[in-house]
């Protein structure tokens, strides 16, 4: 009986695949679009945070309901949401090297030129300064990312030691007066090796096509 059921399942799978092959291209595109939307919704569901079922009104005058409020906060530390534990590191024994890396990235984030780095450069820096190997540094950096100390884009090979740098960059890029306020200065040639012709080409590319050259952010 079990073999018959497995045989039926295989027949159904083959039939579905055969049907898919003969579908028109427009229908295939619709199916793929729907599959992408489903994957996005599933991802959002996993990233969601469950709201508390009770809301406690508290008073700073007579500390009314403070005990209940404190109890609710304490219980939330061990709660499990759609994406897992809200505080997965709580009560876990973590390597001392992770905290060394965390302290180090905080110190480096205030230094000019260290706000954003490519991973090979970052791993080399941690190795030179702390003597920590890349695999350990990788796990420690993921830990720092989960705590919000850094923005770690592992696939892109990029790390922001100072996440607020992105806000500063957006302020420079998203503005209405680039045509008047963004212009070449003589020190750009001396400090960055960018002459007026190259600068104006980069500016034109930004204004007309919305394409931003990386070097334009440095000046």
Short mmCIF file of C-alpha atoms in Angstrom, two decimals:
data_model
loop_
_atom_site.label_atom_id
_atom_site.label_comp_id
_atom_site.label_asym_id
_atom_site.label_seq_id
_atom_site.Cartn_x
_atom_site.Cartn_y
_atom_site.Cartn_z
CA UNK A 1 0.00 0.00 0.00
CA UNK A 2 2.85 2.35 0.90
CA UNK A 3 4.54 1.70 -2.45
CA UNK A 4 1.29 2.47 -4.27
CA UNK A 5 0.99 5.80 -2.43
CA UNK A 6 4.59 6.70 -3.29
CA UNK A 7 3.93 5.77 -6.91
CA UNK A 8 0.85 8.03 -6.97
CA UNK A 9 2.87 10.92 -5.54
CA UNK A 10 5.51 10.51 -8.24
CA UNK A 11 2.80 10.44 -10.92
CA UNK A 12 1.32 13.67 -9.54
CA UNK A 13 4.72 15.37 -9.46
CA UNK A 14 5.44 14.35 -13.01
CA UNK A 15 2.04 15.57 -14.10
CA UNK A 16 2.58 18.98 -12.47
CA UNK A 17 6.01 19.33 -14.08
CA UNK A 18 4.59 18.38 -17.45
CA UNK A 19 1.77 20.90 -17.07
CA UNK A 20 4.24 23.62 -16.11
CA UNK A 21 6.30 22.95 -19.23
CA UNK A 22 3.34 23.56 -21.53
CA UNK A 23 2.14 26.72 -19.78
CA UNK A 24 2.49 30.01 -21.69
CA UNK A 25 5.39 32.26 -20.67
CA UNK A 26 3.08 34.91 -19.17
CA UNK A 27 1.54 32.32 -16.81
CA UNK A 28 4.98 31.08 -15.76
CA UNK A 29 6.01 34.66 -14.93
CA UNK A 30 2.84 35.09 -12.83
CA UNK A 31 3.59 31.86 -10.94
CA UNK A 32 7.18 32.96 -10.26
CA UNK A 33 5.98 36.39 -9.11
CA UNK A 34 3.49 34.79 -6.70
CA UNK A 35 6.19 32.45 -5.37
CA UNK A 36 8.44 35.46 -4.70
CA UNK A 37 5.61 37.25 -2.87
CA UNK A 38 4.95 34.15 -0.74
CA UNK A 39 8.65 33.92 0.15
CA UNK A 40 8.68 37.61 1.13
CA UNK A 41 5.61 37.19 3.34
CA UNK A 42 7.11 34.13 5.01
CA UNK A 43 10.31 36.07 5.67
CA UNK A 44 8.35 39.01 7.14
CA UNK A 45 6.42 36.61 9.35
CA UNK A 46 9.67 35.22 10.73
CA UNK A 47 10.98 38.75 11.37
CA UNK A 48 7.81 39.87 13.13
CA UNK A 49 7.67 40.65 16.82
CA UNK A 50 4.65 39.60 18.85
CA UNK A 51 3.04 42.47 20.75
CA UNK A 52 2.32 42.03 24.47
CA UNK A 53 -1.20 40.87 25.32
CA UNK A 54 -1.43 43.28 28.26
CA UNK A 55 -0.59 46.96 28.63
CA UNK A 56 0.13 48.24 32.13
CA UNK A 57 -0.54 51.87 32.98
CA UNK A 58 2.10 53.02 35.48
CA UNK A 59 2.50 56.08 37.65
CA UNK A 60 5.80 57.66 38.67
CA UNK A 61 4.04 59.38 41.58
CA UNK A 62 2.98 56.35 43.61
CA UNK A 63 4.66 53.62 41.47
CA UNK A 64 1.29 52.10 40.70
CA UNK A 65 1.57 48.88 38.63
CA UNK A 66 5.37 49.02 38.59
CA UNK A 67 5.60 45.47 39.95
CA UNK A 68 3.44 44.09 37.13
CA UNK A 69 5.34 46.14 34.57
CA UNK A 70 8.70 44.90 35.87
CA UNK A 71 7.43 41.33 35.84
CA UNK A 72 6.30 41.69 32.22
CA UNK A 73 9.71 43.02 31.16
CA UNK A 74 11.50 40.20 32.98
CA UNK A 75 9.33 37.54 31.34
CA UNK A 76 9.89 39.06 27.88
CA UNK A 77 13.61 38.35 28.16
CA UNK A 78 12.94 34.63 27.74
CA UNK A 79 10.00 34.89 25.33
CA UNK A 80 10.09 33.18 21.95
CA UNK A 81 8.61 34.99 18.94
CA UNK A 82 8.01 33.99 15.30
CA UNK A 83 11.74 34.37 14.55
CA UNK A 84 12.93 32.63 17.70
CA UNK A 85 14.19 34.05 21.01
CA UNK A 86 14.14 37.83 21.24
CA UNK A 87 17.34 37.76 23.30
CA UNK A 88 19.15 34.57 22.21
CA UNK A 89 22.41 35.51 23.98
CA UNK A 90 20.77 35.81 27.40
CA UNK A 91 22.27 33.40 29.96
CA UNK A 92 24.58 31.98 27.30
CA UNK A 93 28.29 31.49 27.98
CA UNK A 94 29.96 33.59 25.28
CA UNK A 95 33.68 33.64 24.43
CA UNK A 96 35.72 36.49 25.90
CA UNK A 97 37.13 37.14 22.42
CA UNK A 98 33.68 38.25 21.24
CA UNK A 99 33.61 41.02 23.84
CA UNK A 100 37.15 42.05 22.89
CA UNK A 101 35.98 42.43 19.29
CA UNK A 102 32.90 44.33 20.45
CA UNK A 103 35.00 46.78 22.46
CA UNK A 104 37.42 47.14 19.55
CA UNK A 105 34.76 47.98 16.93
CA UNK A 106 33.27 50.58 19.25
CA UNK A 107 36.67 52.24 19.59
CA UNK A 108 37.41 52.08 15.86
CA UNK A 109 34.00 53.44 14.86
CA UNK A 110 34.99 56.93 16.06
CA UNK A 111 38.17 57.03 13.95
CA UNK A 112 38.06 58.73 10.57
CA UNK A 113 38.27 56.23 7.72
CA UNK A 114 37.19 53.30 9.89
CA UNK A 115 33.44 53.98 9.81
CA UNK A 116 32.93 51.59 6.89
CA UNK A 117 35.34 48.88 5.76
CA UNK A 118 35.60 45.98 3.36
CA UNK A 119 35.83 42.63 5.10
CA UNK A 120 39.40 41.66 4.13
CA UNK A 121 40.65 44.99 5.47
CA UNK A 122 38.52 44.62 8.62
CA UNK A 123 39.64 41.04 9.34
CA UNK A 124 43.27 42.04 8.82
CA UNK A 125 42.86 44.98 11.21
CA UNK A 126 41.36 42.77 13.94
CA UNK A 127 44.10 40.20 13.40
CA UNK A 128 46.87 42.81 13.63
CA UNK A 129 45.45 44.63 16.65
CA UNK A 130 43.92 41.78 18.67
CA UNK A 131 45.56 38.65 17.28
CA UNK A 132 42.15 37.07 16.64
CA UNK A 133 41.71 34.66 13.75
CA UNK A 134 39.22 35.34 10.94
CA UNK A 135 36.76 32.53 11.81
CA UNK A 136 36.51 33.73 15.42
CA UNK A 137 36.24 37.34 14.29
CA UNK A 138 33.45 36.36 11.89
CA UNK A 139 31.32 34.85 14.68
CA UNK A 140 32.08 37.77 17.00
CA UNK A 141 31.05 40.27 14.30
CA UNK A 142 27.75 38.46 13.75
CA UNK A 143 27.21 38.80 17.51
CA UNK A 144 27.92 42.56 17.31
CA UNK A 145 25.48 42.82 14.39
CA UNK A 146 22.72 41.13 16.41
CA UNK A 147 23.30 43.62 19.23
CA UNK A 148 23.15 46.57 16.82
CA UNK A 149 26.76 47.69 17.34
CA UNK A 150 27.60 47.26 13.65
CA UNK A 151 25.90 46.64 10.32
CA UNK A 152 27.47 43.48 8.91
CA UNK A 153 26.75 42.62 5.27
CA UNK A 154 28.55 39.31 4.98
CA UNK A 155 27.49 38.45 1.41
CA UNK A 156 28.41 41.93 0.16
CA UNK A 157 31.74 41.83 2.01
CA UNK A 158 31.08 45.08 3.86
CA UNK A 159 30.84 46.23 7.47
CA UNK A 160 29.72 49.55 8.96
CA UNK A 161 31.48 50.04 12.29
CA UNK A 162 29.45 53.23 12.66
CA UNK A 163 25.92 52.49 11.36
CA UNK A 164 24.91 56.16 11.66
CA UNK A 165 27.30 56.86 8.75
CA UNK A 166 24.50 55.71 6.44
CA UNK A 167 22.28 58.56 7.69
CA UNK A 168 25.06 61.07 6.97
CA UNK A 169 25.53 59.61 3.47
CA UNK A 170 21.80 59.74 2.73
CA UNK A 171 21.75 63.40 3.78
CA UNK A 172 24.47 64.14 1.23
CA UNK A 173 22.88 62.12 -1.57
CA UNK A 174 19.15 62.78 -1.13
CA UNK A 175 18.82 66.53 -1.58
CA UNK A 176 17.25 68.87 -4.14
CA UNK A 177 20.08 71.38 -4.68
CA UNK A 178 22.97 69.25 -6.01
CA UNK A 179 23.23 71.36 -9.15
CA UNK A 180 24.04 74.54 -7.17
CA UNK A 181 25.66 73.20 -4.00
CA UNK A 182 27.81 70.36 -5.40
CA UNK A 183 30.82 71.87 -7.16
CA UNK A 184 34.53 71.21 -7.66
CA UNK A 185 37.13 72.74 -5.31
CA UNK A 186 40.89 73.00 -5.80
CA UNK A 187 41.68 70.93 -2.70
CA UNK A 188 39.89 67.93 -4.29
CA UNK A 189 42.79 67.59 -6.73
CA UNK A 190 45.37 67.76 -3.97
CA UNK A 191 43.57 65.59 -1.39
CA UNK A 192 41.79 63.05 -3.63
CA UNK A 193 43.41 63.33 -7.08
CA UNK A 194 40.10 64.35 -8.68
CA UNK A 195 40.32 67.09 -11.29
CA UNK A 196 37.48 69.35 -12.39
CA UNK A 197 36.70 67.33 -15.53
CA UNK A 198 36.34 64.05 -13.63
CA UNK A 199 34.27 65.73 -10.92
CA UNK A 200 31.85 67.29 -13.41
CA UNK A 201 31.44 63.92 -15.17
CA UNK A 202 30.55 62.28 -11.84
CA UNK A 203 28.15 65.10 -11.00
CA UNK A 204 26.46 64.86 -14.41
CA UNK A 205 26.05 61.09 -14.00
CA UNK A 206 24.39 61.64 -10.59
CA UNK A 207 22.04 64.40 -11.78
CA UNK A 208 20.99 62.88 -15.10
CA UNK A 209 21.02 59.13 -14.42
CA UNK A 210 20.96 58.87 -10.63
CA UNK A 211 24.23 56.89 -10.64
CA UNK A 212 26.60 57.73 -7.80
CA UNK A 213 30.32 57.08 -8.11
CA UNK A 214 31.90 55.87 -4.86
CA UNK A 215 34.69 58.44 -5.00
CA UNK A 216 32.12 61.27 -5.12
CA UNK A 217 31.14 60.42 -1.53
CA UNK A 218 34.71 60.99 -0.35
CA UNK A 219 34.85 64.58 -1.57
#
